[in-house]
XYZ file of C-alpha atoms in Angstrom:
335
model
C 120.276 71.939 114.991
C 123.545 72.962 112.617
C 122.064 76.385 110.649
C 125.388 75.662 108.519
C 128.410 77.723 107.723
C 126.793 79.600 104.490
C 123.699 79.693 102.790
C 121.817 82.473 100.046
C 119.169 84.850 100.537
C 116.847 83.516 98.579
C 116.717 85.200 94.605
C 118.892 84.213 92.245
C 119.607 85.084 88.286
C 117.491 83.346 85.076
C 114.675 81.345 85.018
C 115.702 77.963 84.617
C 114.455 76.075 88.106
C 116.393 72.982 87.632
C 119.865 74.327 86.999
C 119.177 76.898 89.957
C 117.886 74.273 92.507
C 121.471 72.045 91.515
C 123.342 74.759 91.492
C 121.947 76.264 95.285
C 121.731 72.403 96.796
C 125.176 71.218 94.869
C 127.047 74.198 96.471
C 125.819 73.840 100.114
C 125.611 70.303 100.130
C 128.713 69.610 99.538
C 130.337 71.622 102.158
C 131.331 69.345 105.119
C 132.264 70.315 108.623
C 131.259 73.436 110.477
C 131.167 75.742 107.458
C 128.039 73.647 106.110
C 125.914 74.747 104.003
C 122.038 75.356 104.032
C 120.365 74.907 100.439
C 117.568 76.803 99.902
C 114.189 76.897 98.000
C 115.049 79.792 95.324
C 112.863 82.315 93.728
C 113.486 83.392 90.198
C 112.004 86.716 89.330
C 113.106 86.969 86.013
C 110.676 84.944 85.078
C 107.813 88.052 85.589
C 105.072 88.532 88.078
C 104.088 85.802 90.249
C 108.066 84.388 90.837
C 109.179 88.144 92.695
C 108.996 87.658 96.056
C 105.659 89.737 96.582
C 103.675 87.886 93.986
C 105.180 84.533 95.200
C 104.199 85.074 99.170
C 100.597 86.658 97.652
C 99.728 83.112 95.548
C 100.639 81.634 99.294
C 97.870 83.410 100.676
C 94.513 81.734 102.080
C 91.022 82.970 101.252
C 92.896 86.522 100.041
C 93.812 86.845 96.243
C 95.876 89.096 94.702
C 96.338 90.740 90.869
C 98.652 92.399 89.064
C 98.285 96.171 88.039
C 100.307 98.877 86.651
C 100.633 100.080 90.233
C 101.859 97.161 91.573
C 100.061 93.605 93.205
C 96.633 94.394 94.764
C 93.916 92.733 96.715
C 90.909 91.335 94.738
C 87.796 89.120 95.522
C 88.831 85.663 94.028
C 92.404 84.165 92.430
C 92.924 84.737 88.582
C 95.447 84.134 86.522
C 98.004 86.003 88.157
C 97.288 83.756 91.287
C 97.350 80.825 89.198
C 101.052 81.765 87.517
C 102.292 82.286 91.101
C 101.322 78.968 92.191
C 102.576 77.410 89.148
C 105.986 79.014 89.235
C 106.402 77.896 92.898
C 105.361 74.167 92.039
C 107.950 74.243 89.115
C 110.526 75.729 91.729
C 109.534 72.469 94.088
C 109.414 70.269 91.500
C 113.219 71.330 91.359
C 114.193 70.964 94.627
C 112.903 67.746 95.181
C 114.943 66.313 92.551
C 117.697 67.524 93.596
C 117.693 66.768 97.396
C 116.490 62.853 97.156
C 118.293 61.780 100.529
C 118.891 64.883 101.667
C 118.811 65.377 105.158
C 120.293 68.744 107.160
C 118.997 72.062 107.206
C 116.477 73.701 104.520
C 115.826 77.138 104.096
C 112.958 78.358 102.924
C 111.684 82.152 102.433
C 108.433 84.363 102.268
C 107.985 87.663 102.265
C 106.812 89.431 105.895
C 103.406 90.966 107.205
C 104.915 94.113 107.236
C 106.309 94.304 104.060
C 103.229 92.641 102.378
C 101.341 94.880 103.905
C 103.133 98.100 102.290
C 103.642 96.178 98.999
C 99.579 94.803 98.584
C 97.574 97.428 97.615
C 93.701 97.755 98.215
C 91.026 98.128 96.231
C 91.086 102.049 96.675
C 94.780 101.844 95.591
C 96.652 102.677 99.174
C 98.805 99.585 100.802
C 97.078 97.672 102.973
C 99.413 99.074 105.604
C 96.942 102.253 105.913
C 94.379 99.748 106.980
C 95.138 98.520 110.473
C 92.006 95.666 109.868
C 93.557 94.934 106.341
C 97.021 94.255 108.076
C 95.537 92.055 110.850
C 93.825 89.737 107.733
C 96.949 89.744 105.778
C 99.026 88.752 108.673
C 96.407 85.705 109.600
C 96.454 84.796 105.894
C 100.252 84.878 105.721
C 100.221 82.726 108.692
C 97.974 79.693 107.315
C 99.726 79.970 104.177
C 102.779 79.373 105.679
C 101.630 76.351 106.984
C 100.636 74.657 104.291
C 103.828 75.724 102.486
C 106.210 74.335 104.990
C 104.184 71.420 105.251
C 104.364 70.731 101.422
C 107.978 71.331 101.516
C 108.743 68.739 104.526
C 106.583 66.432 102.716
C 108.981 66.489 98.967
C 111.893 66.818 101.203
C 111.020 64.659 104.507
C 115.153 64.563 105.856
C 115.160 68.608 106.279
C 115.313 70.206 109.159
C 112.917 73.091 107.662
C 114.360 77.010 108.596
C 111.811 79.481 107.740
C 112.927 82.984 106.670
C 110.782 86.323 106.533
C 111.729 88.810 104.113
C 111.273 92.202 105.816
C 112.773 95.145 103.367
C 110.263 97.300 104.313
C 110.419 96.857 108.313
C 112.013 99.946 109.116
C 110.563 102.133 106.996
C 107.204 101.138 108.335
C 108.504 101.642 112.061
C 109.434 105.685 111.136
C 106.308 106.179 108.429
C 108.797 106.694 105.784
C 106.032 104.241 103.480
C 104.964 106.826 100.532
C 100.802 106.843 100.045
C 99.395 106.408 96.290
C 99.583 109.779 95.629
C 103.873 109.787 96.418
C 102.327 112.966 98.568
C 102.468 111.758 101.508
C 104.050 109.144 104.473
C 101.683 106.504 105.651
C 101.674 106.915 109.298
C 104.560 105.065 111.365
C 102.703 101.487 113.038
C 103.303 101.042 116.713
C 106.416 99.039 117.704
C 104.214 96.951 119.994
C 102.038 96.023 116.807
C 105.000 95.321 114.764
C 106.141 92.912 117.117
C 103.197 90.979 118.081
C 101.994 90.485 114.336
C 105.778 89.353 113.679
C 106.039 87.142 116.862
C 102.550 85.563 115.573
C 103.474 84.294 112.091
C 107.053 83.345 113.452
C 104.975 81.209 115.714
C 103.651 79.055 112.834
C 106.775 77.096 112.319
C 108.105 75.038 114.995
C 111.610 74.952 113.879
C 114.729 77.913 113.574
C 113.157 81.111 111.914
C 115.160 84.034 111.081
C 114.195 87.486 109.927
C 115.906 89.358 106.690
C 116.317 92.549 106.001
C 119.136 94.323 103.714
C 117.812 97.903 104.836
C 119.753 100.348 106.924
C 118.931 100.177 110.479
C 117.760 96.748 111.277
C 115.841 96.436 114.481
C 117.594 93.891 116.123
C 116.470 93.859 119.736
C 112.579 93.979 118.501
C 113.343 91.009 116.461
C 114.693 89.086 118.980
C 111.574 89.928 120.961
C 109.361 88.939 118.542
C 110.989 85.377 118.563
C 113.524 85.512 115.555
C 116.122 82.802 116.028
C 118.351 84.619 113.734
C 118.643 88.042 111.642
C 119.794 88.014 108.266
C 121.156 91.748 106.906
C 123.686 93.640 104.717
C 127.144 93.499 106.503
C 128.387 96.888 105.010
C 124.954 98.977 106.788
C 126.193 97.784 110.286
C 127.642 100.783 112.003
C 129.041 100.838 115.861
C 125.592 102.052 117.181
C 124.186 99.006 116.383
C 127.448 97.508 118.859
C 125.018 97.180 121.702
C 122.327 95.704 120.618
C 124.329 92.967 118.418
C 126.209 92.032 121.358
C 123.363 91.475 123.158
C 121.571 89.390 120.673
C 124.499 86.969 120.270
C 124.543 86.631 123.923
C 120.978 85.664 124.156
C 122.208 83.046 121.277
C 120.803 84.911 118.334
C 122.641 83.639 115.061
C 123.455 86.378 113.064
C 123.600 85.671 109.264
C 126.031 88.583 107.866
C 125.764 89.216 104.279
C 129.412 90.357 103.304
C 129.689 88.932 99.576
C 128.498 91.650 96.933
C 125.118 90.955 95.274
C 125.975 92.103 92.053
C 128.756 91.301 89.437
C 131.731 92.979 90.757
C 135.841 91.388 91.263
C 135.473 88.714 94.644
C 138.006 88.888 97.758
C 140.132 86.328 98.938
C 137.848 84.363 101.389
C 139.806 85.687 104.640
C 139.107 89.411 103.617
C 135.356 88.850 103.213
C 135.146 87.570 106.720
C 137.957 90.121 108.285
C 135.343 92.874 108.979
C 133.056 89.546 110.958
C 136.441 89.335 113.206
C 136.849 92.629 113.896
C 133.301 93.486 114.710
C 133.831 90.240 117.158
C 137.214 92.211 119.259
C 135.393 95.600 119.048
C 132.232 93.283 121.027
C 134.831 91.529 123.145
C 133.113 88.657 122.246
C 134.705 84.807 122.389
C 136.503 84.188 118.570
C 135.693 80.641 119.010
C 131.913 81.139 118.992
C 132.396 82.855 115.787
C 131.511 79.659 114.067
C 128.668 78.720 115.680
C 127.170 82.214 115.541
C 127.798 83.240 112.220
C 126.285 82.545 108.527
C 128.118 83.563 105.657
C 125.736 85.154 102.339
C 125.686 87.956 100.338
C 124.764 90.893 101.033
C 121.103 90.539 99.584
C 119.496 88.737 96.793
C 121.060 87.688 93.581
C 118.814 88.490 91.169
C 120.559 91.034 89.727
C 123.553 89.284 89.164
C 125.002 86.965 86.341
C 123.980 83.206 86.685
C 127.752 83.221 86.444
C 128.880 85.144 88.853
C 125.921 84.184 91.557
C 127.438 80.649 91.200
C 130.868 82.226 92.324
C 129.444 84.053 94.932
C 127.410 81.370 96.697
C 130.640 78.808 96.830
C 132.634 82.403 97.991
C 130.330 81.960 100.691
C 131.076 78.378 101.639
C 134.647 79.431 101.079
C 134.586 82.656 103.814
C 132.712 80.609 105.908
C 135.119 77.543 106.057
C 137.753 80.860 106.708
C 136.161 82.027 109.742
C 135.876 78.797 111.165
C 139.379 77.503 110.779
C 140.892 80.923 111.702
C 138.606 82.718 114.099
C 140.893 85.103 115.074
C-alpha cells in the first residue's frame, strides 16, 4: 500500500467539522503521483472537552467511562454526559468525512490516543493516573483495544474505498519509560514501567488493526527501535528533536522498511520555507545515514511538526498543502 507523500497529525484549528474534513481530504486528495496525500479523520479541540484527543479516545472506550474534573478526565462507573459529548463530537467529525470522501479510495488515516499515554492522562477514582495502577493499565489497554475495533470498523464502513492507517498518539511514551510522570500531589515521579511492558501492551493494541499502523510522538527522545519491536509500521515525530544519537537506530529502522513520517513544517503561525528548504534537513540526515536518495520517497512522509490546533485555520491550510508541496520536492529531487 502507497502511505502517500504528506499527510497531518491529526488536530487542527476551529470547530467547524465540515470545512475541516474538505479542507484535510481536498488538500491530500488532490495530490497525484508519489507525493500523495493521506486525508485524515481530524479532531477539533476547540470545541471543549470530549473533541481533545484524551476525551475523544476515552468516549472510544468499552465497558470503562470517563468524566471530566478540574483535575483533568477520570475513570467513573457508567458514561454521562461528558461520554455522551465525546461520542457526539466524533459522529459530527464522521458525519464530515464521509461527505467529503464519497468515492474515495487510497489511504485513510485515522488517530487515537495510546495505552501509555491514556494511562498517565486518566485519572482514578483516588485521583493518581491510572499509570500507578499496573491492573488499571492492563484494563485500559484491553478497552482501548476493543474500542479501536469498533472505530475502525465504523470508519471502513462510511468510507468502504480506504485503505484504513491507524495512528497512536504517544506524547507521553518517554516520559513514562524514565518515571518523569508527576503523581497528584506534583511531589513526586510515578515510577518508570518496564520496557518489556511498554512494548507488549503497545504490540497488543497495534495488533487490532490489520492494516499499516504507525506510532506518534512529538517528544524528545522517541524510542524508535522499541517501536519497531512492538510492530509499528511507521513513527511519526518532530523533525527538529532528532539529534545524531538517534543516527543508529533510524538507520536501522528504515532498513527493516520502517516509514518514517518527519514532521518538519512549524505547528504554529510563523513565515513558511520554500518547499526544498523544509525537506533539505530530510536529505542531509539521508548522506549522514549513507542511505539510497532514491528511497527517500518511498520512506518518507511529509507533516508538521505536531498538531495544528494551535494554529490559525489560515495558516494550518497553508501548512498542510506546504506539506504536499515539500513532499512533491523530495521526490522529484532526492538528492
Amino acid at each position: 500500500m502507497r502511505w502517500g507523500g504528506a499527510t497531518g497529525v491529526g488536530s487542527m484549528p476551529g470547530g467547524d467539522a465540515r470545512e475541516t474534513a474538505k479542507t484535510v481530504t481536498g488538500t491530500f486528495e488532490g495530490a497525484a503521483g508519489a507525493e500523495r496525500g493521506m486525508p485524515y479523520l481530524a479532531e477539533l479541540p476547540a470545541r471543549g472537552p470530549g473533541a481533545d484527543m484524551i476525551g475523544r479516545t476515552a468516549g472510544m472506550l468499552v465497558e470503562l467511562y470517563a468524566r471530566v474534573e478540574p483535575s483533568g478526565w477520570r475513570l467513573g462507573d457508567r458514561p454521562g454526559r461528558d461520554t455522551r459529548r465525546a461520542a457526539s463530537w466524533l459522529g459530527e467529525d464522521l458525519d464530515a468525512l464521509e461527505e467529503f470522501t464519497q468515492g474515495y479510495e487510497g489511504p485513510l488515516k485515522v488517530q487515537a490516543v495510546g495505552p501509555w499515554t491514556l494511562a498517565a492522562a486518566l485519572e482514578l477514582r483516588n485521583g493518581e493516573a491510572a499509570l500507578s495502577d499496573p491492573g488499571a493499565c492492563r484494563d485500559l489497554a484491553g478497552s482501548l483495544t476493543e474500542g479501536l475495533r469498533g472505530h475502525l470498523a465504523e470508519v471502513k464502513r462510511r468510507v468502504p474505498g480506504a485503505d484504513l492507517v491507524l495512528q497512536l498518539d504517544e506524547p507521553s511514551l518517554t516520559a513514562v519509560l524514565r518515571g518523569q510522570i508527576r503523581t497528584a500531589s506534583q511531589y513526586r515521579t510515578h515510577r518508570a514501567v518496564d520496557r518489556q511492558l511498554v512494548e507488549s501492551a503497545l504490540r497488543d493494541v497495534l495488533a487490532v488493526h490489520d492494516g499499516p499502523a504507525l506510532v506518534h510522538s512529538c517528544a524528545p527522545d522517541v524510542p524508535f527501535a522499541l517501536l519497531r519491536r512492538a510492530g509499528a509500521d511507521a513513527v511519526s515525530f518532530d523533525f527538529s528533536l532528532l539529534t545524531e544519537r538517534d543516527d543508529e537506530v533510524l538507520g536501522e529502522a528504515v532498513e527493516a522498511g520502517t516509514k518514517l513520517f518527519a514532521g518538519v513544517v512549524a505547528g504554529t503561525d510563523g513565515p513558511l520555507s520554500d518547499p526544498a528548504g523544509s525537506v533539505m534537513g530530510v536529505r542531509t540526515l539521508w548522506r549522514r545515514l549513507g542511505l539510497n536518495p532514491g528511497s527517500l520517497a518511498e520512506s518518507v512522509t511529509i507533516t508538521p511538526s505536531c498538531g495544528l490546533a494551535g494554529a490559525s485555520p489560515a495558516y494550518a491550510r497553508a501548512a498542510l498543502a506546504h506539506c504536499v508541496r515539500a513532499a512533491r520536492s523530495l521526490a522529484d529531487n532526492p538528492e
